[in-house]
Short mmCIF file of N, CA and C in Angstrom, two decimals:
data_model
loop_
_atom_site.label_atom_id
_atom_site.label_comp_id
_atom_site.label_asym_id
_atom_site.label_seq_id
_atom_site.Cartn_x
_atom_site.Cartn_y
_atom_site.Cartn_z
N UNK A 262 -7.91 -13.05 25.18
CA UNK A 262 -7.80 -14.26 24.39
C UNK A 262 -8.59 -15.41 25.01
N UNK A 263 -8.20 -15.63 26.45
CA UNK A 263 -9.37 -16.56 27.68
C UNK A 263 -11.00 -16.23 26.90
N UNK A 264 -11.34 -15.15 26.65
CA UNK A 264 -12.65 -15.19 26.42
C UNK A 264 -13.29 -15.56 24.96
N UNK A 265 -12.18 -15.16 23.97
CA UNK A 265 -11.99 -15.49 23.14
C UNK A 265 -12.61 -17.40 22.59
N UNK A 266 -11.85 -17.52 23.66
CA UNK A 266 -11.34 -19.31 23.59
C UNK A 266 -13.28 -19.64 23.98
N UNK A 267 -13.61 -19.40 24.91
CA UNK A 267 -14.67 -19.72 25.63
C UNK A 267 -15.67 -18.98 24.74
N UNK A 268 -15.63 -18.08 24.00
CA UNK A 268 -16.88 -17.94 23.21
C UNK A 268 -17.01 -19.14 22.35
N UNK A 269 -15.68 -18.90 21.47
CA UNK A 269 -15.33 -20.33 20.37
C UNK A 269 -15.84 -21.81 21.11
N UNK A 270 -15.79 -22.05 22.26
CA UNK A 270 -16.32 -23.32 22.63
C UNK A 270 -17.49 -23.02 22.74
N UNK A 271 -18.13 -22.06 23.85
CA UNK A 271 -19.81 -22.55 23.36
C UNK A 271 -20.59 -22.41 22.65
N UNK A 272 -20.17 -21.16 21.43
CA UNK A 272 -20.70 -21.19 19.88
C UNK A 272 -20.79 -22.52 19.78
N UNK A 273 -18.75 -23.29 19.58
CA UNK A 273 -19.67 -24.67 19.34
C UNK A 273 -20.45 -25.83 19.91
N UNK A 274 -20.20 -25.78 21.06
CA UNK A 274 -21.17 -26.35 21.90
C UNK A 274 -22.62 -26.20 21.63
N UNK A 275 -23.25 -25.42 21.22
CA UNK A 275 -23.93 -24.69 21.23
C UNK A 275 -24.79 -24.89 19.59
N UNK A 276 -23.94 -24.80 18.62
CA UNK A 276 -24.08 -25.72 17.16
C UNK A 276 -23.97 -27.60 17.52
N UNK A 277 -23.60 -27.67 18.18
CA UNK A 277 -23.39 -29.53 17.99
C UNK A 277 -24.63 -29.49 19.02
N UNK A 278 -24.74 -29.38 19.75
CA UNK A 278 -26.14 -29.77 20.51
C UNK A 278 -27.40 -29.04 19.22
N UNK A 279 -27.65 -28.38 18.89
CA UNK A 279 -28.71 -28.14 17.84
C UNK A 279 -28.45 -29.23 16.53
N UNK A 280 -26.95 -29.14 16.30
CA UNK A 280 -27.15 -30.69 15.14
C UNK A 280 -27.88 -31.71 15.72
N UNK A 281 -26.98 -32.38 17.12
CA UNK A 281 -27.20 -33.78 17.77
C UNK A 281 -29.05 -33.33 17.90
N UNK A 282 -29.69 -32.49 18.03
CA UNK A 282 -31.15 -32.57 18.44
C UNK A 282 -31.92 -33.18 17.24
N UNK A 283 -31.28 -32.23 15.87
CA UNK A 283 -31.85 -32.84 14.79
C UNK A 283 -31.64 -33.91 14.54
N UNK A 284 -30.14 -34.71 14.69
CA UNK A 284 -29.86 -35.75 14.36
C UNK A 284 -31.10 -36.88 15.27
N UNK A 285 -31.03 -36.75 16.51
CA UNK A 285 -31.91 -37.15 16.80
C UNK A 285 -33.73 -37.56 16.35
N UNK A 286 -33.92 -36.12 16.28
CA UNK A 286 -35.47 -35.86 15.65
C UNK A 286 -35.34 -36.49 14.22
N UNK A 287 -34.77 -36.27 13.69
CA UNK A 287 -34.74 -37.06 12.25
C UNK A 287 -34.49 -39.20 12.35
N UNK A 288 -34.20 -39.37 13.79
CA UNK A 288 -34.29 -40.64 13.44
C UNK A 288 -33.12 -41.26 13.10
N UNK A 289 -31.76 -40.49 12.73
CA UNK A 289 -30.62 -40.96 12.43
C UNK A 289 -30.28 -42.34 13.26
N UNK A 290 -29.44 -43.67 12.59
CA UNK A 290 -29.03 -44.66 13.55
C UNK A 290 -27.95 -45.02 13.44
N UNK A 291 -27.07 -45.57 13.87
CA UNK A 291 -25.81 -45.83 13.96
C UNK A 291 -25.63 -46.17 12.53
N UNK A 292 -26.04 -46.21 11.45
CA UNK A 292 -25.79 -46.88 10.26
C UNK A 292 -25.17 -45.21 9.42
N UNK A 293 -25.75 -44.22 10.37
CA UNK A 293 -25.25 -43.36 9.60
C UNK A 293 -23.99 -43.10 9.65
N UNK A 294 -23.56 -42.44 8.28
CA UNK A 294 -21.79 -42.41 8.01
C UNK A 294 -21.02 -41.83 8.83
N UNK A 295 -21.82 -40.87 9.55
CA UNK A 295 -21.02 -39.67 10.52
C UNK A 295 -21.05 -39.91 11.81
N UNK A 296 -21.43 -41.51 12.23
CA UNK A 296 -21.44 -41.83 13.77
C UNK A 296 -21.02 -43.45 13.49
N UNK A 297 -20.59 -43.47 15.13
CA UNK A 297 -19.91 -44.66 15.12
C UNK A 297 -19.60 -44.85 16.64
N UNK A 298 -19.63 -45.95 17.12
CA UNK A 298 -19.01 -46.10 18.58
C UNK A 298 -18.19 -44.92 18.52
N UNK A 299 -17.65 -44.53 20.15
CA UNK A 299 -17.12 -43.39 20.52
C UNK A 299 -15.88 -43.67 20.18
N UNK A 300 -15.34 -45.00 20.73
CA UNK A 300 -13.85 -45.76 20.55
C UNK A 300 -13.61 -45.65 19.33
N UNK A 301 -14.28 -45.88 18.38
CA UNK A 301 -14.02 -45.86 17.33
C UNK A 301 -13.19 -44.35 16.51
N UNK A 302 -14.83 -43.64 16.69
CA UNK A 302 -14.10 -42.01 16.37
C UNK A 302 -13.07 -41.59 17.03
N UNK A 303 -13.14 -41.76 18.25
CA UNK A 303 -11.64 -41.60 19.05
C UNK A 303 -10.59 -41.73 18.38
N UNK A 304 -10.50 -43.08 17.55
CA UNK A 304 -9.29 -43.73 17.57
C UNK A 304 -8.97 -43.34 15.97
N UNK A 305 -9.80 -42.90 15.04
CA UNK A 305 -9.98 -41.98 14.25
C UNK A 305 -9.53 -40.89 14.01
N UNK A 306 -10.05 -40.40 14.68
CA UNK A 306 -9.43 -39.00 14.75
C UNK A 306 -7.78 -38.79 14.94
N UNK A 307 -7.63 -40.06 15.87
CA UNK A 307 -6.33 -39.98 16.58
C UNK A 307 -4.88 -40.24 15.51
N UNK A 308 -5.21 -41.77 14.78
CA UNK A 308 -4.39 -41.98 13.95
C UNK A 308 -4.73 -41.33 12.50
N UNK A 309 -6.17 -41.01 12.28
CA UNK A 309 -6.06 -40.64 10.74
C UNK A 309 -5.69 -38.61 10.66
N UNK A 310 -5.55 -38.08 12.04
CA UNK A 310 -5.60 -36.64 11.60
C UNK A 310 -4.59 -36.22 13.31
N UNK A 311 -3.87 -37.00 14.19
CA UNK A 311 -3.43 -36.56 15.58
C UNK A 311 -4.23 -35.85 15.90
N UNK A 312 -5.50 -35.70 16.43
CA UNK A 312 -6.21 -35.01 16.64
C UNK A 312 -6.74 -35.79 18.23
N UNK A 313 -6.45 -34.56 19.15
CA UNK A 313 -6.15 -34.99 21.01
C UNK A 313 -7.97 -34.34 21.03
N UNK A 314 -8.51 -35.14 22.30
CA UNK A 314 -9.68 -33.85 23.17
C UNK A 314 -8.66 -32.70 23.33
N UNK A 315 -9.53 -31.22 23.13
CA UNK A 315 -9.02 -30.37 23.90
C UNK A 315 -10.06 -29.39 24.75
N UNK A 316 -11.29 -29.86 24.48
CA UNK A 316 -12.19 -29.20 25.26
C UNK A 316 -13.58 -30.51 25.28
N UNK A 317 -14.35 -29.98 26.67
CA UNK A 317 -15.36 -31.54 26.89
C UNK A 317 -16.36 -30.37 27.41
N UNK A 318 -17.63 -30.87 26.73
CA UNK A 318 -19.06 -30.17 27.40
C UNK A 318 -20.40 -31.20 27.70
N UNK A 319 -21.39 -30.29 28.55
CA UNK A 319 -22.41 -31.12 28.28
C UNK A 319 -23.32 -30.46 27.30
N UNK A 320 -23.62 -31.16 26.87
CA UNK A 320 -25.17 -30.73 26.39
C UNK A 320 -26.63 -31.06 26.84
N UNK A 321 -27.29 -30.57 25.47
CA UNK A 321 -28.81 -31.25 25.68
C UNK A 321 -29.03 -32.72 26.55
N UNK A 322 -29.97 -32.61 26.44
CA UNK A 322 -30.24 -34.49 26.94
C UNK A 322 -29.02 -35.81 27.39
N UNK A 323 -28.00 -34.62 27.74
CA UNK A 323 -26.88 -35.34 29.07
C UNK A 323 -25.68 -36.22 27.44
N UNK A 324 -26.00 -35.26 26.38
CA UNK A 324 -25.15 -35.28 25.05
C UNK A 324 -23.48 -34.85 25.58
N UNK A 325 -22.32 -35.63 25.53
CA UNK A 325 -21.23 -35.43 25.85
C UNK A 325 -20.72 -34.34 24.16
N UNK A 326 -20.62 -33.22 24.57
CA UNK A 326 -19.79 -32.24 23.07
C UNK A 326 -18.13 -32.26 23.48
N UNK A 327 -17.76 -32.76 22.62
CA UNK A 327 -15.90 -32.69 22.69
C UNK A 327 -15.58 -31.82 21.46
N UNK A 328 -14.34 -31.62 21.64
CA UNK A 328 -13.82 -30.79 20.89
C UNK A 328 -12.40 -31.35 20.45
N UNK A 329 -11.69 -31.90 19.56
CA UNK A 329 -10.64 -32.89 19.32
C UNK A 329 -9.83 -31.13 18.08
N UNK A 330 -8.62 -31.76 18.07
CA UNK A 330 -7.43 -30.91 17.36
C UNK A 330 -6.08 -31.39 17.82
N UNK A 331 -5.35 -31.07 16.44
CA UNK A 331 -4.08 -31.21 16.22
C UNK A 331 -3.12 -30.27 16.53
N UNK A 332 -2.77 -29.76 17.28
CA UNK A 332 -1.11 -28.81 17.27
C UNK A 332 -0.17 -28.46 15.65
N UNK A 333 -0.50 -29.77 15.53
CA UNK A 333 0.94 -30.04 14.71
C UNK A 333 0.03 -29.82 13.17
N UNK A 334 -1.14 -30.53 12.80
CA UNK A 334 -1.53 -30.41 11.69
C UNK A 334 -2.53 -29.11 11.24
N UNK A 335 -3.68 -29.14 12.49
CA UNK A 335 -4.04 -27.97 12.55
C UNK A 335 -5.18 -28.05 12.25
N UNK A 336 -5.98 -29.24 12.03
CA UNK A 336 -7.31 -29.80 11.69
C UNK A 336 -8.08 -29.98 13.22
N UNK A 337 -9.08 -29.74 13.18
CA UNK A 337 -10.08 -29.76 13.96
C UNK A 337 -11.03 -30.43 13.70
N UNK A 338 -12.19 -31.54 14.91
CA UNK A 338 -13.52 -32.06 15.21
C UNK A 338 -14.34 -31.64 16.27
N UNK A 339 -15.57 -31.42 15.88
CA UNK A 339 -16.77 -31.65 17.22
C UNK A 339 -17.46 -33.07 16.72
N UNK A 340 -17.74 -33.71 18.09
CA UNK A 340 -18.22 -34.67 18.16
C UNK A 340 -19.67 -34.53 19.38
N UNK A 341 -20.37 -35.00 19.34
CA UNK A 341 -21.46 -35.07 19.99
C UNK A 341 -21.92 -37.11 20.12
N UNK A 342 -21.73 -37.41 21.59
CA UNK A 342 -22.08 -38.31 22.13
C UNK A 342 -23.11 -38.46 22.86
N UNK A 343 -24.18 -39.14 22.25
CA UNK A 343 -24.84 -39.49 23.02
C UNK A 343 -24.83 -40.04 24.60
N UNK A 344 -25.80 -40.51 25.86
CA UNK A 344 -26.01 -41.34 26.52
C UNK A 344 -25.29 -42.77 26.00
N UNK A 345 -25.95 -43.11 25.10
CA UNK A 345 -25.80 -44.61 24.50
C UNK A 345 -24.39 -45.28 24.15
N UNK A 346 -23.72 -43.88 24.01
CA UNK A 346 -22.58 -44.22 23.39
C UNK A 346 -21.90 -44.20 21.84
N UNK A 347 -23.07 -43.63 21.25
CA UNK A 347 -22.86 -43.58 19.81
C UNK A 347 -22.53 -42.48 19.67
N UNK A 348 -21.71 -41.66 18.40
CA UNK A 348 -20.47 -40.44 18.80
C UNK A 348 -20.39 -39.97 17.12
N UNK A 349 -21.25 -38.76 17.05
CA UNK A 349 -21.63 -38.19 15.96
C UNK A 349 -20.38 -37.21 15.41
N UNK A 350 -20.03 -37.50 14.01
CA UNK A 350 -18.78 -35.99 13.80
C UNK A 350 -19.87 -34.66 13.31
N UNK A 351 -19.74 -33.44 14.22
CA UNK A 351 -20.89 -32.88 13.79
C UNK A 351 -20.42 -31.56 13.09
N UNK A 352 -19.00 -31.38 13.19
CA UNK A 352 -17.77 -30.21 12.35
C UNK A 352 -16.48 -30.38 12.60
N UNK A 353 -16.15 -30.18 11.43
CA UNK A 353 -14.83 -30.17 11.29
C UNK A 353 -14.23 -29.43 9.97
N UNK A 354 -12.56 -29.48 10.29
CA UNK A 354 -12.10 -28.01 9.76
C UNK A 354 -10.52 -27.60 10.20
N UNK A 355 -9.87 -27.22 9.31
CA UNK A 355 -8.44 -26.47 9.28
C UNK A 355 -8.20 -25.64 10.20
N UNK A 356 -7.11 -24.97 10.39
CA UNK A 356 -6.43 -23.40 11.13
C UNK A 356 -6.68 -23.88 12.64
N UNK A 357 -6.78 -24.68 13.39
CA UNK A 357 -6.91 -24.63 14.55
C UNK A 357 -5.81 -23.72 15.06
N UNK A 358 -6.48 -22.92 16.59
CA UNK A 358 -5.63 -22.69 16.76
C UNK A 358 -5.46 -22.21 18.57
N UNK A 359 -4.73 -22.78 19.87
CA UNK A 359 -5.09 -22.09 20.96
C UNK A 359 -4.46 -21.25 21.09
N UNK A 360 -5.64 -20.28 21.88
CA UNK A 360 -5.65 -19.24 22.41
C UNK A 360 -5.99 -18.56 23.80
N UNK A 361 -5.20 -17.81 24.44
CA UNK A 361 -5.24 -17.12 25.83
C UNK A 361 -5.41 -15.75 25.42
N UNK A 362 -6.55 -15.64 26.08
CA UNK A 362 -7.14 -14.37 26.36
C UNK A 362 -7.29 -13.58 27.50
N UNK A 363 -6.83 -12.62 28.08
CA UNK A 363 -7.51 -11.95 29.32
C UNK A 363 -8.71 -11.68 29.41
N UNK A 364 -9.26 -11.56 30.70
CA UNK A 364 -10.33 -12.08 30.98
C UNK A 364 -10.87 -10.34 31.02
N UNK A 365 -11.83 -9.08 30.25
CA UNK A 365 -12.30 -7.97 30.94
C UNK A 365 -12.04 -7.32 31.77
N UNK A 366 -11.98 -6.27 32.45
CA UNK A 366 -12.55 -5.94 33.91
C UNK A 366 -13.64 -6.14 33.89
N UNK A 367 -13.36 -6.39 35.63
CA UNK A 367 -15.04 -6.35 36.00
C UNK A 367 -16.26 -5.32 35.93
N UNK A 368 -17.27 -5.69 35.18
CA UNK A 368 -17.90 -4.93 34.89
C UNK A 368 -17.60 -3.69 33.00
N UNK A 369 -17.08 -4.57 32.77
CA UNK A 369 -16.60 -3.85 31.36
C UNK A 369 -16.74 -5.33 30.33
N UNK A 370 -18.30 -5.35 29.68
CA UNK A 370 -18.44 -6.96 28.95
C UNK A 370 -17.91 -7.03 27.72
N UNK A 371 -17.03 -5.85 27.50
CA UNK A 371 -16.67 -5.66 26.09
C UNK A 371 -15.70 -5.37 25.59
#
């Protein structure tokens, strides 16, 4: 289930840094609908859906990828933060859900 969990994060890790690149390359600016100070989305997420961090990455070009969800409701966000501070929603989505996985033997990747 551990591995489980850790594929599911850097799949998305992994999708939000390829959004945040485009978002970038395309020129996007804070005016767009899907970014906003970080505080802001934070506080967003928090009161409009209880939605906690439950996982933090880096990305590309020193891009902060979080991972926000609810327990209780079951809704999920990725967010992708820039350096600057500006804090992109780059997916989101129902069924959340954690999970523990054992980890392989060693030497058995499958």
């Amino acid at each position: 289930m551990k591995r489980k969990i850790d594929t599911l994060h850097l799949t998305a890790l992994g999708a939000a840094t390829a959004v945040l690149m485009t978002i970038a390359t395309q020129g996007h600016t804070q005016g767009s609908r899907n970014c906003a100070p970080r505080a802001a989305v934070v506080e967003r997420l928090a009161e409009g859906y209880g939605e906690t961090r439950q996982s933090i990455g880096l990305g590309a070009n020193n891009a902060m990828v979080e991972v926000f969800a609810s327990d209780e409701t079951g809704t999920w966000s990725i967010t992708v933060t820039s350096p600057g501070g500006l804090t992109c929603l780059v997916a989101s989505g129902q069924s959340f859900e954690k999970v523990a996985e054992a980890l392989p033997a060693k030497g058995n990747d499958a």
